[in-house]
Amino acid sequence: MLDNGKIFLYWGFIDLSEKKLDRRKRYTRKVLKESLITLLAEKPISSITVKEICEMADINRSTFYTHYSDHYDLLSKIEEEITADMNKYLSSYSFTLEEESVQMTQKLIEYISKNKFMFQTLLNKNGDPTFEKRLMNIAQRFMMNNWRGVTHLDEVNSRYLSTFVVSGAINVIKDWIENDMDYSPIEMAVMINNFTNYGLSNFD
C-alpha cells in the first residue's frame, strides 16, 4: 500500500473537477497519481509500467483502465491539472510594474516551494519535457499580455524577449529546487527580477 504521507501535502491543488466524483473514485485517482509521481522520482516514464503503479497504489489494473488509458495518459492528466491550477493562480495577479513583478514572482516561487516534491519530480531528468514547455507557455503568455501597451516592442520582439526571460527564470528555479531551496522565495524573486532587469550590470 502506498504511504500517502510523503506526497499528500503536495496534492491539495489537483483537479477541481474531481469534486464531482464519488469518494472512492477520488481516492483511486489520488493514489494512482501519487504512485506515478513517486516512481518518476526514481526513473523515467518509459521505464514505468501500469503494473508497478497499481502495485504501489494497491489498485487492480482493471480499475486503473477505467480511469486512464495508460501511464502516459495518467502523467498527461497530472500535468494538465497542475498547469490549469497555475494558470488560474497567475490570473489573479497583475505584474505590470516592477514591484508587482517581484511580488508575482515571489508568490509563484512560494507555490512551487509548497509543492516541492511535485515540481522537483516533474522538472527532473526523468520528467516529461512537455511539462517544462507548458510552464514556459503559461508564463510567457502572461508576460506578453502585461507588456502590451507598456513597452515599445513589437509582437515578434516581445515574444523572443519573453522566451529568453522565462526560459532563464525556469532554469534558475530548477537549480534552486535541486539545491534544496537554499534561498527564501522573496530572495529568489528579487534575484530573478534583478537578472531580468539589470543583467550583468547589477554586479559591476
PDB file of C-alpha atoms in Angstrom:
ATOM      1  CA  MET A   1       0.000   0.000   0.000  1.00  0.00           C
ATOM      2  CA  LEU A   2       1.258   3.466  -0.867  1.00  0.00           C
ATOM      3  CA  ASP A   3       2.479   5.573   2.008  1.00  0.00           C
ATOM      4  CA  ASN A   4       0.427   8.689   1.290  1.00  0.00           C
ATOM      5  CA  GLY A   5       2.139  10.792   3.931  1.00  0.00           C
ATOM      6  CA  LYS A   6       5.049  11.649   1.669  1.00  0.00           C
ATOM      7  CA  ILE A   7       3.043  13.199  -1.124  1.00  0.00           C
ATOM      8  CA  PHE A   8      -0.366  14.111   0.284  1.00  0.00           C
ATOM      9  CA  LEU A   9       0.768  17.617   1.198  1.00  0.00           C
ATOM     10  CA  TYR A  10       1.680  18.204  -2.428  1.00  0.00           C
ATOM     11  CA  TRP A  11      -1.676  17.214  -3.832  1.00  0.00           C
ATOM     12  CA  GLY A  12      -4.143  19.717  -2.435  1.00  0.00           C
ATOM     13  CA  PHE A  13      -4.439  21.759  -5.635  1.00  0.00           C
ATOM     14  CA  ILE A  14      -5.077  18.947  -8.104  1.00  0.00           C
ATOM     15  CA  ASP A  15      -8.144  18.703 -10.353  1.00  0.00           C
ATOM     16  CA  LEU A  16     -11.130  20.664  -9.094  1.00  0.00           C
ATOM     17  CA  SER A  17     -13.338  18.643 -11.451  1.00  0.00           C
ATOM     18  CA  GLU A  18     -12.824  15.608  -9.258  1.00  0.00           C
ATOM     19  CA  LYS A  19     -15.093  17.181  -6.642  1.00  0.00           C
ATOM     20  CA  LYS A  20     -17.914  15.807  -8.786  1.00  0.00           C
ATOM     21  CA  LEU A  21     -16.660  12.252  -8.386  1.00  0.00           C
ATOM     22  CA  ASP A  22     -17.675   9.992  -5.557  1.00  0.00           C
ATOM     23  CA  ARG A  23     -15.255   9.435  -2.690  1.00  0.00           C
ATOM     24  CA  ARG A  24     -13.956   6.073  -3.946  1.00  0.00           C
ATOM     25  CA  LYS A  25     -13.137   7.414  -7.410  1.00  0.00           C
ATOM     26  CA  ARG A  26     -11.395  10.464  -5.941  1.00  0.00           C
ATOM     27  CA  TYR A  27      -9.314   8.219  -3.715  1.00  0.00           C
ATOM     28  CA  THR A  28      -8.423   5.890  -6.600  1.00  0.00           C
ATOM     29  CA  ARG A  29      -7.230   8.731  -8.816  1.00  0.00           C
ATOM     30  CA  LYS A  30      -5.305  10.344  -5.984  1.00  0.00           C
ATOM     31  CA  VAL A  31      -3.308   7.236  -5.086  1.00  0.00           C
ATOM     32  CA  LEU A  32      -2.612   6.428  -8.744  1.00  0.00           C
ATOM     33  CA  LYS A  33      -1.224   9.936  -9.283  1.00  0.00           C
ATOM     34  CA  GLU A  34       0.839   9.755  -6.113  1.00  0.00           C
ATOM     35  CA  SER A  35       2.217   6.372  -7.131  1.00  0.00           C
ATOM     36  CA  LEU A  36       3.304   7.616 -10.544  1.00  0.00           C
ATOM     37  CA  ILE A  37       4.971  10.714  -9.076  1.00  0.00           C
ATOM     38  CA  THR A  38       6.817   8.531  -6.560  1.00  0.00           C
ATOM     39  CA  LEU A  39       8.081   6.257  -9.339  1.00  0.00           C
ATOM     40  CA  LEU A  40       9.037   9.226 -11.553  1.00  0.00           C
ATOM     41  CA  ALA A  41      11.324  10.454  -8.807  1.00  0.00           C
ATOM     42  CA  GLU A  42      13.391   7.312  -9.382  1.00  0.00           C
ATOM     43  CA  LYS A  43      13.167   6.560 -13.114  1.00  0.00           C
ATOM     44  CA  PRO A  44      11.790   7.870 -16.433  1.00  0.00           C
ATOM     45  CA  ILE A  45       8.213   7.340 -17.558  1.00  0.00           C
ATOM     46  CA  SER A  46       9.399   4.960 -20.298  1.00  0.00           C
ATOM     47  CA  SER A  47      10.678   2.562 -17.628  1.00  0.00           C
ATOM     48  CA  ILE A  48       7.489   2.624 -15.562  1.00  0.00           C
ATOM     49  CA  THR A  49       4.677   0.139 -16.087  1.00  0.00           C
ATOM     50  CA  VAL A  50       0.992   0.225 -15.230  1.00  0.00           C
ATOM     51  CA  LYS A  51       1.593  -2.900 -13.158  1.00  0.00           C
ATOM     52  CA  GLU A  52       4.128  -1.064 -10.964  1.00  0.00           C
ATOM     53  CA  ILE A  53       1.798   1.873 -10.470  1.00  0.00           C
ATOM     54  CA  CYS A  54      -1.081  -0.404  -9.496  1.00  0.00           C
ATOM     55  CA  GLU A  55       1.028  -2.424  -7.081  1.00  0.00           C
ATOM     56  CA  MET A  56       2.237   0.709  -5.324  1.00  0.00           C
ATOM     57  CA  ALA A  57      -1.282   2.140  -5.167  1.00  0.00           C
ATOM     58  CA  ASP A  58      -2.825  -1.207  -4.173  1.00  0.00           C
ATOM     59  CA  ILE A  59      -5.273  -0.821  -7.059  1.00  0.00           C
ATOM     60  CA  ASN A  60      -6.028  -3.537  -9.596  1.00  0.00           C
ATOM     61  CA  ARG A  61      -5.241  -2.967 -13.258  1.00  0.00           C
ATOM     62  CA  SER A  62      -8.846  -3.154 -14.434  1.00  0.00           C
ATOM     63  CA  THR A  63      -9.676  -0.277 -12.092  1.00  0.00           C
ATOM     64  CA  PHE A  64      -6.713   1.701 -13.479  1.00  0.00           C
ATOM     65  CA  TYR A  65      -8.021   1.327 -17.027  1.00  0.00           C
ATOM     66  CA  THR A  66     -11.456   2.641 -16.083  1.00  0.00           C
ATOM     67  CA  HIS A  67      -9.736   5.973 -15.341  1.00  0.00           C
ATOM     68  CA  TYR A  68      -6.711   6.165 -17.685  1.00  0.00           C
ATOM     69  CA  SER A  69      -5.741   4.582 -20.987  1.00  0.00           C
ATOM     70  CA  ASP A  70      -2.121   4.037 -19.865  1.00  0.00           C
ATOM     71  CA  HIS A  71       0.603   5.553 -17.658  1.00  0.00           C
ATOM     72  CA  TYR A  72       1.337   8.257 -20.250  1.00  0.00           C
ATOM     73  CA  ASP A  73      -2.295   9.326 -20.094  1.00  0.00           C
ATOM     74  CA  LEU A  74      -2.053   9.473 -16.292  1.00  0.00           C
ATOM     75  CA  LEU A  75       1.060  11.663 -16.491  1.00  0.00           C
ATOM     76  CA  SER A  76      -0.594  13.944 -19.035  1.00  0.00           C
ATOM     77  CA  LYS A  77      -3.619  14.397 -16.760  1.00  0.00           C
ATOM     78  CA  ILE A  78      -1.351  15.293 -13.827  1.00  0.00           C
ATOM     79  CA  GLU A  79       0.456  17.904 -15.921  1.00  0.00           C
ATOM     80  CA  GLU A  80      -2.803  19.338 -17.265  1.00  0.00           C
ATOM     81  CA  GLU A  81      -4.196  19.725 -13.761  1.00  0.00           C
ATOM     82  CA  ILE A  82      -1.082  21.447 -12.425  1.00  0.00           C
ATOM     83  CA  THR A  83      -0.800  23.874 -15.325  1.00  0.00           C
ATOM     84  CA  ALA A  84      -4.532  24.674 -15.178  1.00  0.00           C
ATOM     85  CA  ASP A  85      -4.178  25.499 -11.497  1.00  0.00           C
ATOM     86  CA  MET A  86      -1.104  27.664 -12.145  1.00  0.00           C
ATOM     87  CA  ASN A  87      -2.960  29.438 -14.946  1.00  0.00           C
ATOM     88  CA  LYS A  88      -5.782  30.268 -12.556  1.00  0.00           C
ATOM     89  CA  TYR A  89      -3.294  31.301  -9.887  1.00  0.00           C
ATOM     90  CA  LEU A  90      -1.420  33.715 -12.151  1.00  0.00           C
ATOM     91  CA  SER A  91      -4.671  35.180 -13.488  1.00  0.00           C
ATOM     92  CA  SER A  92      -5.441  36.605 -10.055  1.00  0.00           C
ATOM     93  CA  TYR A  93      -2.344  38.848 -10.063  1.00  0.00           C
ATOM     94  CA  SER A  94      -1.208  41.885 -12.037  1.00  0.00           C
ATOM     95  CA  PHE A  95       2.521  42.324 -12.554  1.00  0.00           C
ATOM     96  CA  THR A  96       2.907  45.198 -14.990  1.00  0.00           C
ATOM     97  CA  LEU A  97       5.048  47.277 -12.639  1.00  0.00           C
ATOM     98  CA  GLU A  98       8.461  46.158 -11.428  1.00  0.00           C
ATOM     99  CA  GLU A  99       7.290  45.991  -7.809  1.00  0.00           C
ATOM    100  CA  GLU A 100       4.316  43.841  -8.806  1.00  0.00           C
ATOM    101  CA  SER A 101       6.590  41.631 -10.879  1.00  0.00           C
ATOM    102  CA  VAL A 102       8.698  40.870  -7.795  1.00  0.00           C
ATOM    103  CA  GLN A 103       5.576  40.096  -5.789  1.00  0.00           C
ATOM    104  CA  MET A 104       4.165  37.840  -8.510  1.00  0.00           C
ATOM    105  CA  THR A 105       7.472  36.018  -8.869  1.00  0.00           C
ATOM    106  CA  GLN A 106       7.613  35.553  -5.106  1.00  0.00           C
ATOM    107  CA  LYS A 107       4.092  34.097  -4.988  1.00  0.00           C
ATOM    108  CA  LEU A 108       4.879  31.759  -7.866  1.00  0.00           C
ATOM    109  CA  ILE A 109       8.054  30.569  -6.135  1.00  0.00           C
ATOM    110  CA  GLU A 110       6.143  30.127  -2.872  1.00  0.00           C
ATOM    111  CA  TYR A 111       3.644  27.997  -4.804  1.00  0.00           C
ATOM    112  CA  ILE A 112       6.472  25.852  -6.146  1.00  0.00           C
ATOM    113  CA  SER A 113       8.062  25.677  -2.691  1.00  0.00           C
ATOM    114  CA  LYS A 114       4.846  24.345  -1.147  1.00  0.00           C
ATOM    115  CA  ASN A 115       4.732  21.675  -3.851  1.00  0.00           C
ATOM    116  CA  LYS A 116       8.461  20.990  -3.884  1.00  0.00           C
ATOM    117  CA  PHE A 117       8.373  17.224  -4.406  1.00  0.00           C
ATOM    118  CA  MET A 118       5.884  17.516  -7.267  1.00  0.00           C
ATOM    119  CA  PHE A 119       7.897  20.122  -9.180  1.00  0.00           C
ATOM    120  CA  GLN A 120      11.230  18.531  -8.328  1.00  0.00           C
ATOM    121  CA  THR A 121       9.980  15.294  -9.853  1.00  0.00           C
ATOM    122  CA  LEU A 122       8.265  16.700 -12.943  1.00  0.00           C
ATOM    123  CA  LEU A 123      11.186  19.005 -13.773  1.00  0.00           C
ATOM    124  CA  ASN A 124      13.978  16.494 -13.195  1.00  0.00           C
ATOM    125  CA  LYS A 125      15.753  14.440 -15.858  1.00  0.00           C
ATOM    126  CA  ASN A 126      13.082  11.713 -15.602  1.00  0.00           C
ATOM    127  CA  GLY A 127      10.219  14.129 -16.143  1.00  0.00           C
ATOM    128  CA  ASP A 128       8.333  14.831 -19.329  1.00  0.00           C
ATOM    129  CA  PRO A 129       9.950  17.732 -21.274  1.00  0.00           C
ATOM    130  CA  THR A 130       6.477  18.888 -22.295  1.00  0.00           C
ATOM    131  CA  PHE A 131       5.727  19.860 -18.688  1.00  0.00           C
ATOM    132  CA  GLU A 132       8.513  22.438 -18.683  1.00  0.00           C
ATOM    133  CA  LYS A 133       7.219  23.673 -22.031  1.00  0.00           C
ATOM    134  CA  ARG A 134       3.722  24.017 -20.575  1.00  0.00           C
ATOM    135  CA  LEU A 135       5.103  26.161 -17.743  1.00  0.00           C
ATOM    136  CA  MET A 136       7.023  28.323 -20.190  1.00  0.00           C
ATOM    137  CA  ASN A 137       3.944  28.863 -22.351  1.00  0.00           C
ATOM    138  CA  ILE A 138       1.839  29.986 -19.389  1.00  0.00           C
ATOM    139  CA  ALA A 139       4.468  32.380 -18.028  1.00  0.00           C
ATOM    140  CA  GLN A 140       5.266  33.719 -21.496  1.00  0.00           C
ATOM    141  CA  ARG A 141       1.626  34.400 -22.302  1.00  0.00           C
ATOM    142  CA  PHE A 142       1.057  36.337 -19.090  1.00  0.00           C
ATOM    143  CA  MET A 143       4.284  38.272 -19.548  1.00  0.00           C
ATOM    144  CA  MET A 144       3.434  39.326 -23.109  1.00  0.00           C
ATOM    145  CA  ASN A 145      -0.115  40.301 -22.129  1.00  0.00           C
ATOM    146  CA  ASN A 146       1.159  42.559 -19.366  1.00  0.00           C
ATOM    147  CA  TRP A 147       3.859  44.111 -21.556  1.00  0.00           C
ATOM    148  CA  ARG A 148       1.249  45.177 -24.079  1.00  0.00           C
ATOM    149  CA  GLY A 149       0.978  48.939 -24.046  1.00  0.00           C
ATOM    150  CA  VAL A 150       3.876  49.277 -21.585  1.00  0.00           C
ATOM    151  CA  THR A 151       6.915  48.601 -23.786  1.00  0.00           C
ATOM    152  CA  HIS A 152       7.728  49.790 -27.294  1.00  0.00           C
ATOM    153  CA  LEU A 153       8.493  46.266 -28.505  1.00  0.00           C
ATOM    154  CA  ASP A 154       6.543  44.841 -31.398  1.00  0.00           C
ATOM    155  CA  GLU A 155       4.869  41.440 -31.056  1.00  0.00           C
ATOM    156  CA  VAL A 156       7.771  39.452 -32.517  1.00  0.00           C
ATOM    157  CA  ASN A 157      10.448  41.089 -30.356  1.00  0.00           C
ATOM    158  CA  SER A 158       8.207  40.817 -27.309  1.00  0.00           C
ATOM    159  CA  ARG A 159       7.793  37.086 -27.939  1.00  0.00           C
ATOM    160  CA  TYR A 160      11.529  36.473 -28.243  1.00  0.00           C
ATOM    161  CA  LEU A 161      12.333  38.588 -25.195  1.00  0.00           C
ATOM    162  CA  SER A 162       9.723  36.775 -23.093  1.00  0.00           C
ATOM    163  CA  THR A 163      11.129  33.413 -24.261  1.00  0.00           C
ATOM    164  CA  PHE A 164      14.600  34.496 -23.170  1.00  0.00           C
ATOM    165  CA  VAL A 165      13.408  35.760 -19.783  1.00  0.00           C
ATOM    166  CA  VAL A 166      11.080  32.852 -18.976  1.00  0.00           C
ATOM    167  CA  SER A 167      13.493  30.083 -20.004  1.00  0.00           C
ATOM    168  CA  GLY A 168      16.203  31.662 -17.857  1.00  0.00           C
ATOM    169  CA  ALA A 169      13.891  32.035 -14.868  1.00  0.00           C
ATOM    170  CA  ILE A 170      12.672  28.434 -15.088  1.00  0.00           C
ATOM    171  CA  ASN A 171      16.223  27.094 -15.216  1.00  0.00           C
ATOM    172  CA  VAL A 172      17.190  29.244 -12.211  1.00  0.00           C
ATOM    173  CA  ILE A 173      14.187  27.861 -10.317  1.00  0.00           C
ATOM    174  CA  LYS A 174      15.124  24.283 -11.295  1.00  0.00           C
ATOM    175  CA  ASP A 175      18.641  24.850  -9.962  1.00  0.00           C
ATOM    176  CA  TRP A 176      17.171  26.355  -6.780  1.00  0.00           C
ATOM    177  CA  ILE A 177      14.967  23.280  -6.249  1.00  0.00           C
ATOM    178  CA  GLU A 178      17.921  20.940  -6.750  1.00  0.00           C
ATOM    179  CA  ASN A 179      19.912  22.965  -4.220  1.00  0.00           C
ATOM    180  CA  ASP A 180      17.225  22.267  -1.617  1.00  0.00           C
ATOM    181  CA  MET A 181      15.759  25.771  -1.921  1.00  0.00           C
ATOM    182  CA  ASP A 182      18.772  27.424  -0.302  1.00  0.00           C
ATOM    183  CA  TYR A 183      17.256  30.920  -0.624  1.00  0.00           C
ATOM    184  CA  SER A 184      13.845  32.130   0.526  1.00  0.00           C
ATOM    185  CA  PRO A 185      11.128  32.748  -2.104  1.00  0.00           C
ATOM    186  CA  ILE A 186      11.466  36.529  -1.742  1.00  0.00           C
ATOM    187  CA  GLU A 187      15.256  36.329  -2.121  1.00  0.00           C
ATOM    188  CA  MET A 188      14.848  34.248  -5.279  1.00  0.00           C
ATOM    189  CA  ALA A 189      12.157  36.584  -6.626  1.00  0.00           C
ATOM    190  CA  VAL A 190      14.394  39.630  -6.176  1.00  0.00           C
ATOM    191  CA  MET A 191      17.362  37.771  -7.684  1.00  0.00           C
ATOM    192  CA  ILE A 192      15.420  36.663 -10.773  1.00  0.00           C
ATOM    193  CA  ASN A 193      13.978  40.127 -11.310  1.00  0.00           C
ATOM    194  CA  ASN A 194      17.419  41.711 -10.921  1.00  0.00           C
ATOM    195  CA  PHE A 195      18.803  39.310 -13.516  1.00  0.00           C
ATOM    196  CA  THR A 196      15.905  40.168 -15.832  1.00  0.00           C
ATOM    197  CA  ASN A 197      16.006  43.928 -15.415  1.00  0.00           C
ATOM    198  CA  TYR A 198      19.716  44.628 -14.992  1.00  0.00           C
ATOM    199  CA  GLY A 199      21.659  41.547 -16.137  1.00  0.00           C
ATOM    200  CA  LEU A 200      25.397  41.672 -15.506  1.00  0.00           C
ATOM    201  CA  SER A 201      25.332  45.424 -14.906  1.00  0.00           C
ATOM    202  CA  ASN A 202      23.845  44.741 -11.477  1.00  0.00           C
ATOM    203  CA  PHE A 203      27.147  43.128 -10.454  1.00  0.00           C
ATOM    204  CA  ASP A 204      29.560  45.831 -11.675  1.00  0.00           C
TER     205      ASP A 204
END
